[in-house]
XYZ file of C-alpha atoms in Angstrom:
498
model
C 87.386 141.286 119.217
C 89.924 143.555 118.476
C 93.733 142.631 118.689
C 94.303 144.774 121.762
C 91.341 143.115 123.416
C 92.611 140.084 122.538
C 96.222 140.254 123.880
C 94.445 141.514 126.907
C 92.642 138.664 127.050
C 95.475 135.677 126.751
C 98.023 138.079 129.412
C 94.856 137.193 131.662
C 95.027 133.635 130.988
C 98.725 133.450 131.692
C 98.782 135.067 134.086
C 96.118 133.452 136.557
C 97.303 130.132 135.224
C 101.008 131.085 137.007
C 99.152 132.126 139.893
C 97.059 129.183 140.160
C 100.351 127.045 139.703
C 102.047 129.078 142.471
C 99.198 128.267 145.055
C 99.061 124.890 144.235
C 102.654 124.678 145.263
C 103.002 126.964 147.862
C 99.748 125.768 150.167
C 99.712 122.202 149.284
C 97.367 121.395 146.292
C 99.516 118.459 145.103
C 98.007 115.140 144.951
C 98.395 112.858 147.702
C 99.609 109.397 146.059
C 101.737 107.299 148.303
C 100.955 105.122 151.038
C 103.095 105.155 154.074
C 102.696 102.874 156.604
C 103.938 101.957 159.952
C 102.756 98.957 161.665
C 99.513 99.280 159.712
C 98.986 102.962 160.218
C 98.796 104.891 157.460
C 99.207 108.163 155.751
C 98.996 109.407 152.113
C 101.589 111.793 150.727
C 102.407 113.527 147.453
C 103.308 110.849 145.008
C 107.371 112.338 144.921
C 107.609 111.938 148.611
C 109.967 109.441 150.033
C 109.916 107.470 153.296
C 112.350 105.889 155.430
C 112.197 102.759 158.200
C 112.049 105.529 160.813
C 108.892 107.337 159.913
C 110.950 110.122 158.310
C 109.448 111.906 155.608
C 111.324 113.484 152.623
C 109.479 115.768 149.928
C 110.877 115.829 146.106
C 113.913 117.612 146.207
C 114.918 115.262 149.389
C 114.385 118.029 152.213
C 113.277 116.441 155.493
C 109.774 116.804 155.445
C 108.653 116.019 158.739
C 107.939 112.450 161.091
C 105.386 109.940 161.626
C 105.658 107.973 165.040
C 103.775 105.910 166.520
C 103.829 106.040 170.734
C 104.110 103.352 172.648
C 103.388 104.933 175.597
C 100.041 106.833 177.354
C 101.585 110.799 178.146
C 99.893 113.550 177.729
C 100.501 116.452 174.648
C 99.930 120.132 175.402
C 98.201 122.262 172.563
C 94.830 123.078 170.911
C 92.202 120.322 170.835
C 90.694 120.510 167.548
C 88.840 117.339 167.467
C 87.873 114.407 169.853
C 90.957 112.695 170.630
C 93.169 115.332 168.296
C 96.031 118.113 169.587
C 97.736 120.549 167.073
C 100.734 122.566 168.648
C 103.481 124.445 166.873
C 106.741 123.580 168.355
C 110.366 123.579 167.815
C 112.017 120.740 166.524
C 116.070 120.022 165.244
C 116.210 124.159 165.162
C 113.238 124.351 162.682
C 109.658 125.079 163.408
C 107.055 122.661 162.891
C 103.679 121.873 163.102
C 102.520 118.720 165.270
C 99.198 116.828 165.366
C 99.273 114.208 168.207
C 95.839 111.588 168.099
C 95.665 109.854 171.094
C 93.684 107.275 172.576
C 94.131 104.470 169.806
C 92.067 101.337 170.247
C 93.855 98.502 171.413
C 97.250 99.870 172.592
C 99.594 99.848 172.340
C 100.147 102.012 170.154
C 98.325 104.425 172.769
C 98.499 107.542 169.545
C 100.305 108.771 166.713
C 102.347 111.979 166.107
C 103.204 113.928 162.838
C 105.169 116.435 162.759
C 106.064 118.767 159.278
C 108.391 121.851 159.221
C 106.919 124.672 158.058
C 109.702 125.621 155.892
C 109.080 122.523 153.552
C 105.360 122.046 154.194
C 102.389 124.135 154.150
C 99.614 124.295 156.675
C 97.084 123.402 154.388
C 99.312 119.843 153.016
C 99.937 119.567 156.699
C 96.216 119.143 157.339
C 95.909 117.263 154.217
C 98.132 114.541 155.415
C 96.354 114.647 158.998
C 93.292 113.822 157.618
C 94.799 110.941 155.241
C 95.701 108.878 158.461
C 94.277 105.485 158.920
C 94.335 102.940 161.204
C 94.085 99.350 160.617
C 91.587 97.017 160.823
C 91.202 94.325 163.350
C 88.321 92.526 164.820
C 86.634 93.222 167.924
C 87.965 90.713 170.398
C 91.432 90.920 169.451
C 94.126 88.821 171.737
C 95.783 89.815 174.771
C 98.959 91.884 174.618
C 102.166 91.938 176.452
C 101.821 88.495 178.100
C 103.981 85.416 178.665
C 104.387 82.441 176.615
C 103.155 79.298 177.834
C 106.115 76.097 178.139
C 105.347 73.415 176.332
C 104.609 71.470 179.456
C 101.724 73.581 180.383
C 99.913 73.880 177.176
C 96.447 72.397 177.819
C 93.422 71.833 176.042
C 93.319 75.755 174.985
C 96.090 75.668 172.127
C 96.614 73.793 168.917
C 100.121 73.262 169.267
C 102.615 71.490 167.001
C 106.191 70.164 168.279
C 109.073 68.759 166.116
C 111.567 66.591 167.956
C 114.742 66.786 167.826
C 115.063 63.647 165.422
C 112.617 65.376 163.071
C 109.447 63.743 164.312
C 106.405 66.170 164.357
C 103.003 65.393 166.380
C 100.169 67.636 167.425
C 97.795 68.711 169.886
C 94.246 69.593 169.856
C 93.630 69.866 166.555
C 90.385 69.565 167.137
C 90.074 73.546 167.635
C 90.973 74.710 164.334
C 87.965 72.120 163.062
C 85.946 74.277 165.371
C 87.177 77.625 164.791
C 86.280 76.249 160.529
C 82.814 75.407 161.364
C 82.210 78.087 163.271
C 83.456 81.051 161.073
C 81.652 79.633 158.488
C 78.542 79.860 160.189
C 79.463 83.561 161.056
C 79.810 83.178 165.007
C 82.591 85.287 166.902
C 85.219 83.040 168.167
C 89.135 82.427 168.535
C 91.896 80.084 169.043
C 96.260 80.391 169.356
C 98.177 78.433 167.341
C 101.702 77.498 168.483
C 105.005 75.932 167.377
C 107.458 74.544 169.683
C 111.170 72.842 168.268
C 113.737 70.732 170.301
C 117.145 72.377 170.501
C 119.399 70.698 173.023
C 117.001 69.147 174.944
C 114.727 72.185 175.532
C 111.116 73.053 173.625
C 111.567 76.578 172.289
C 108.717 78.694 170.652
C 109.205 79.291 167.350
C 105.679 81.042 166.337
C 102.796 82.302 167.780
C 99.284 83.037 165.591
C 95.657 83.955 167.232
C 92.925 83.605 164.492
C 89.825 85.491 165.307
C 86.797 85.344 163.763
C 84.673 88.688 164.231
C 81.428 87.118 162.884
C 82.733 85.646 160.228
C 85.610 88.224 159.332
C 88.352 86.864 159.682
C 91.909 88.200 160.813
C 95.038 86.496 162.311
C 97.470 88.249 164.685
C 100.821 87.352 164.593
C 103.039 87.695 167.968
C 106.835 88.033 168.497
C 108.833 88.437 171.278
C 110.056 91.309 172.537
C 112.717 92.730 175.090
C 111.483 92.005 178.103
C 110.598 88.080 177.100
C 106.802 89.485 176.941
C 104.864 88.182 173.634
C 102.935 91.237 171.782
C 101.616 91.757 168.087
C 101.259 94.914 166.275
C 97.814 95.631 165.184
C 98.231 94.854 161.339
C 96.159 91.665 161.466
C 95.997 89.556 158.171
C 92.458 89.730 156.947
C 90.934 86.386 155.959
C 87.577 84.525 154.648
C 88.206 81.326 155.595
C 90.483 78.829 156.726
C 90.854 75.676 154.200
C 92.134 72.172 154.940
C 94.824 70.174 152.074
C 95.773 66.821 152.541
C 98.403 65.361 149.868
C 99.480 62.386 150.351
C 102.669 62.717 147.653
C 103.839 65.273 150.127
C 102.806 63.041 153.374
C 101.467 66.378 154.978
C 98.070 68.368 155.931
C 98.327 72.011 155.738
C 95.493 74.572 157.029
C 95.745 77.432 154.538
C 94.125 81.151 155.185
C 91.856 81.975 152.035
C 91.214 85.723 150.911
C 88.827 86.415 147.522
C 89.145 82.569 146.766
C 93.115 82.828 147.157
C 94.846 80.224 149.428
C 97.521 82.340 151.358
C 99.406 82.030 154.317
C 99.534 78.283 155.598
C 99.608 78.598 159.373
C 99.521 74.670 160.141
C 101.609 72.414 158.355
C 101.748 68.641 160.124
C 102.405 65.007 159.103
C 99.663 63.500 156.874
C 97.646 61.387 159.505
C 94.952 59.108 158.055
C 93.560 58.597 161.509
C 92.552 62.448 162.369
C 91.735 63.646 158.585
C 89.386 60.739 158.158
C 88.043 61.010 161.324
C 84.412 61.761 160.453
C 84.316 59.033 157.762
C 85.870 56.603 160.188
C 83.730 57.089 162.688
C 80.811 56.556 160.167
C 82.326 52.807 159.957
C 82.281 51.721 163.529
C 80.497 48.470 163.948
C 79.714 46.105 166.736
C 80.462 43.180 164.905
C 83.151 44.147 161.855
C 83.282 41.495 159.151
C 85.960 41.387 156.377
C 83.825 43.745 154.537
C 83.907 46.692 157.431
C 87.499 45.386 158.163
C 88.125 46.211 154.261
C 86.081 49.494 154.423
C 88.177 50.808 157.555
C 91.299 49.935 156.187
C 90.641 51.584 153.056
C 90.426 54.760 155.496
C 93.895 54.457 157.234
C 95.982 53.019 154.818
C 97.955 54.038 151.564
C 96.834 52.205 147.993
C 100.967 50.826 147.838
C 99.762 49.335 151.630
C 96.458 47.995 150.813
C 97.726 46.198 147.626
C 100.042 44.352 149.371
C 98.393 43.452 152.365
C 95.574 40.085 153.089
C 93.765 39.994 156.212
C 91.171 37.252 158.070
C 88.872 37.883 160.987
C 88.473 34.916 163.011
C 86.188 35.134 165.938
C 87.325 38.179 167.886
C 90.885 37.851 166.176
C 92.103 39.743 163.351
C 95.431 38.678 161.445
C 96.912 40.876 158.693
C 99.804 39.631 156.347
C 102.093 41.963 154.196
C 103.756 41.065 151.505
C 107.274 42.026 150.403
C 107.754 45.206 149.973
C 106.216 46.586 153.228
C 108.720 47.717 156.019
C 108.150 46.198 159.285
C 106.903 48.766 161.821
C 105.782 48.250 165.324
C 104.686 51.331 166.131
C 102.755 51.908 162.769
C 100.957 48.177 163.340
C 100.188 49.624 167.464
C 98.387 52.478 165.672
C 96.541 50.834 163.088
C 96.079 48.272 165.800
C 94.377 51.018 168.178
C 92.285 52.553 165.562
C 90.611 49.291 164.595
C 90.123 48.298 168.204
C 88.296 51.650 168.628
C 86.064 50.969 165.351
C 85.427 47.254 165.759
C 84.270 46.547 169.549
C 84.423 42.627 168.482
C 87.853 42.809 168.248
C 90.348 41.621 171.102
C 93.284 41.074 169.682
C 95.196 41.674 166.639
C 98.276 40.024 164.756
C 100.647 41.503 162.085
C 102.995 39.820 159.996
C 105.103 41.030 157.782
C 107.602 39.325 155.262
C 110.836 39.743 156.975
C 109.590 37.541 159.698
C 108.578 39.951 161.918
C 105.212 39.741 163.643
C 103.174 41.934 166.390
C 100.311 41.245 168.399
C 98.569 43.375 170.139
C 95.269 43.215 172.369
C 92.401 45.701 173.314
C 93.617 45.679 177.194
C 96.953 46.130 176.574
C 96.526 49.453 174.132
C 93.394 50.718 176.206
C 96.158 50.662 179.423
C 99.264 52.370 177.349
C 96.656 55.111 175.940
C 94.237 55.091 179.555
C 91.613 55.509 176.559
C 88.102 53.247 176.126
C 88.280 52.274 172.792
C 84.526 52.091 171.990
C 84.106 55.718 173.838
C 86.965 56.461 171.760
C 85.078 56.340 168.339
C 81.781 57.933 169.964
C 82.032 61.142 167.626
C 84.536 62.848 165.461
C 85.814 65.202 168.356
C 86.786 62.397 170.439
C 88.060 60.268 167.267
C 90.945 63.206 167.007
C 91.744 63.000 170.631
C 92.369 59.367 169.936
C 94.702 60.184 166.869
C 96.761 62.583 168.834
C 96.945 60.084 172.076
C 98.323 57.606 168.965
C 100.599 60.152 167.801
C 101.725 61.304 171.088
C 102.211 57.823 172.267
C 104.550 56.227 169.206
C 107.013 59.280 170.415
C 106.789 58.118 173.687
C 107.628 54.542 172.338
C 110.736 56.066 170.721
C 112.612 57.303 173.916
C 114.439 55.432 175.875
C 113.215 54.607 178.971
C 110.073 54.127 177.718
C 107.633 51.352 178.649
C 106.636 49.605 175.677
C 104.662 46.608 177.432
C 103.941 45.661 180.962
C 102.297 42.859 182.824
C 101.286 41.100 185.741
C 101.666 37.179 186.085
C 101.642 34.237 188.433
C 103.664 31.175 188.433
C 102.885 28.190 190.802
C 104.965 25.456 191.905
C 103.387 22.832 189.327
C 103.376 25.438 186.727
C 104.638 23.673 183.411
C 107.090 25.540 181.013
C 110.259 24.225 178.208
C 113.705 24.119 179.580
C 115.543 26.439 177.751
C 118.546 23.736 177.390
C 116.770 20.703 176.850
C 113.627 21.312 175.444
C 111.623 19.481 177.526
C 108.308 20.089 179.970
C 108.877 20.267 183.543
C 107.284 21.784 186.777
C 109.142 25.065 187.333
C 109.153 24.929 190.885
C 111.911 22.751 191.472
C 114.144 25.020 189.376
C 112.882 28.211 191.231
C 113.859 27.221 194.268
C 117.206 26.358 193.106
C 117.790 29.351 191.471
C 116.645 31.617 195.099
C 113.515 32.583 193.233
C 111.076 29.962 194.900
C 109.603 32.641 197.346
C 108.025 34.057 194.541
C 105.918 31.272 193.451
C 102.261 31.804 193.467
C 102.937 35.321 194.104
C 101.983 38.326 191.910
C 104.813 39.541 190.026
C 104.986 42.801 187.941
C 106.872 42.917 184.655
C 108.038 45.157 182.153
C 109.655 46.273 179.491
C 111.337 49.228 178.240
C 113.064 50.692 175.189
C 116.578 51.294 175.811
C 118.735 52.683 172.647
C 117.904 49.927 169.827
C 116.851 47.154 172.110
C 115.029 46.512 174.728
C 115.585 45.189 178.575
C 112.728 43.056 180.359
C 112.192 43.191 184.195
C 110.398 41.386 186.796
C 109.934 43.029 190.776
C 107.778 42.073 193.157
C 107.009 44.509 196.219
C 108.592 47.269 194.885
C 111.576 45.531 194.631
C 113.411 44.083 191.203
C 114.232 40.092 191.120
C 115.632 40.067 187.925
C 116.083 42.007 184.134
C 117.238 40.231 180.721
C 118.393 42.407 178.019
C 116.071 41.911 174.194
C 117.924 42.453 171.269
C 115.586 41.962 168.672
C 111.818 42.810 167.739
C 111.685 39.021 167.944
C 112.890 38.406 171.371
C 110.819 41.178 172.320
C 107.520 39.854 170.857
C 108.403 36.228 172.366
C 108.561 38.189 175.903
C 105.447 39.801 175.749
C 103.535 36.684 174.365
C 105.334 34.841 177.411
C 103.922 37.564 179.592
C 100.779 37.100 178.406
C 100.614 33.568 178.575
C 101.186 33.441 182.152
C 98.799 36.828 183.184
């Protein structure tokens, strides 16, 4: 090749290579790079592009590029239909002209479509399209959750929510837990189901919501929805779901809590549940596996090994004697009447033999408690109570539910019926001794009442208690308790006369 031919040659070369390069720039042959998203939705622009929060676009040299908008409301876009669902118009926009494509018809509005618009001075047609045709929407399952509704109050939640509720003193219970065990068992046997989880606080006396999840499994995908409120008090989410595999259950007992974790790829992520450790409802299944019709020390030992911490169980003793069971603590373990009611409930529920139950701890203190008494303050059958794991939870939350009861005042922590005849014997208060009461009820105004059914009860009020006696509606009497002593004395006097 001769040197003329040759320079020929490389001018060639140059020059297509600078006309190449000029296309490329001028009708949009640069690599789309970047991700931009909105709400999930997404785009892909060159990789020196530049976003903002609005859905304004920017190309290298920082000219406005053009918009992407979501639209959160059904109208109607004039212009050429050039696929189903798809409208391209040239318009005027901010003094510039611009080329719009407008998809409508989204699934699951809102949004109900999507808009971008690019000036034509900045972009070309063909990186226009390019970017059309980059758009994505997200992922979600096939029975996604409502939109646009109300919240439910606290006071209405029923058997359709898990719902957790800290008090205003700090104390956090739960309800139906029971549905997230379902919603487990059944995404892991790839069925199509849902449930809401919900978080209520106390703040001055009112129960405000303070988050909102719906977990959905789409045969086994996964993907939780996350709602907020918005203007108009209505709850919505956008459609950006977290994607999931499972949801997985930790107990740690350092930490005294449970958490329910979402896992992706064998990664524990979000934690969408985090309540008190509760031996009662995480050991339900084994627990359930120990209930006996005739519990002796052995399946006392093996249910308290369940329920109780290994500080707890090595300072504790315990004898069953007949249908009695007495358990002594040593020093060391705080005195707790409503932690002895719940351990008290849970072995009545496990050991139908049972019918009453003493604890004693080494301050002095001691509680009884019998199967009537905690089968009235919970309306529950024990032994139906323990009949499978489902109703086993229901039982812990009742528990749960019921020692915050216990801590308000107002609230009934024991009540009673007795009768008292004439020749009933009972020890003078003063003098010790044992004498027919009748003569001193009459004395006292209160001798219409002998023989006569009489209602009692008593209720928490501030640290102490108050007792009360009415008959017919009506109240004779009430006698303040200012100690767990006096107040165990009054209900074993109660008893004694029921």
């Amino acid at each position: 090749m001769n040197k003329k031919r040759l320079f020929i040659v490389v001018v060639s070369a140059i020059v297509f290579a600078l006309v190449v390069g000029f296309l490329y720039m001028q009708f949009g042959h640069e690599r789309l790079e970047k991700t931009v998203s909105i709400q999930g939705y997404e785009i892909t622009v060159p990789g020196k592009w530049s976003s903002d929060s609005k859905g304004i676009l920017y190309d290298s040299k920082g000219n406005t590029a053009g918009e992407f908008t979501l639209i959160n409301e059904d109208k109607a876009m004039v212009g050429k239909e050039i696929a189903e669902n798809v409208i391209k118009c040239e318009t005027q926009h901010n003094s510039k002209n611009a080329i719009v494509y407008y998809i409508k018809n989204l699934p699951n509005p809102e949004p109900y479509g999507v808009s971008f618009l690019f000036y034509k001075e900045t972009v070309s047609e063909r990186m226009c399209q390019k970017i059309y045709e980059s758009f994505k929407i997200p992922a979600i399952g096939t029975n996604p959750p409502e939109k646009n509704i109300e919240a439910t109050e606290l006071s209405q939640i029923q058997g359709d929510k898990v719902c957790r509720v800290e008090f205003a003193d700090g104390m956090v219970t739960v309800k139906n837990i029971k549905l997230i065990n379902t919603f487990i068992d059944r995404q892991r046997d790839k069925q199509s189901t849902g449930i809401d989880i919900v978080d209520y606080k106390e703040e001055e006396g009112r129960f405000l919501l303070t988050s909102w999840y719906h977990l959905e499994s789409d045969r086994g995908a996964g993907y939780m929805y996350t709602y907020y409120k918005k203007d108009d008090g209505t709850y919505t989410y956008n459609n950006n779901p977290l994607t999931f595999e499972a949801v997985t259950k930790e107990m740690s007992e350092k930490k005294s809590t449970t958490s329910y974790r979402l896992t992706s790829g064998g990664v524990k992520t979000t934690t969408i549940l985090e309540i008190p450790l509760n031996f009662y409802r995480d050991n339900a299944e084994e627990l359930i596996a120990l209930k006996t019709m005739n519990a002796t020390e052995l399946e006392i030992q093996k249910i308290l090994d369940k329920i109780k911490t290994k500080d707890e169980l090595n300072a504790l003793t315990f004898k069953v004697s007949s249908n009695a069971l007495l358990i002594t603590h040593d020093e060391g373990i705080k005195s707790e009447r409503s932690k002895a009611y719940s351990d008290a409930a849970v072995l009545f529920s496990l050991a139908s033999n049972l019918d009453s139950i003493t604890f004693v701890y080494n301050d002095g203190k001691e509680y009884t408690f019998t199967r009537a008494q905690i089968e009235k303050t919970l309306d529950t059958d024990m032994d139906s109570a323990s009949e499978n794991k489902e109703n086993f939870v229901d039982l812990a939350e009742k528990i749960e539910n019921s020692q915050q009861s216990q801590m308000t005042d107002g609230a009934v922590v024991y009540s009673g019926t007795v009768t008292v005849s004439y020749n009933t014997i009972v020890t003078h208060p003063k003098t010790g001794e044992r004498v027919e009461v009748g003569p001193y009820a009459e004395k006292k105004g209160y001798g219409q009442y002998l023989g006569k059914l009489i209602y009692c009860e008593i209720r928490r009020m501030g640290s102490a208690y108050i007792a009360s006696a009415s008959y017919g509606g009506n109240v004779i009497g009430s006698y303040p308790l200012n100690s767990e002593a006096e107040l165990q004395n009054a209900i074993n006097l109660i008893k004694a006369y029921s």
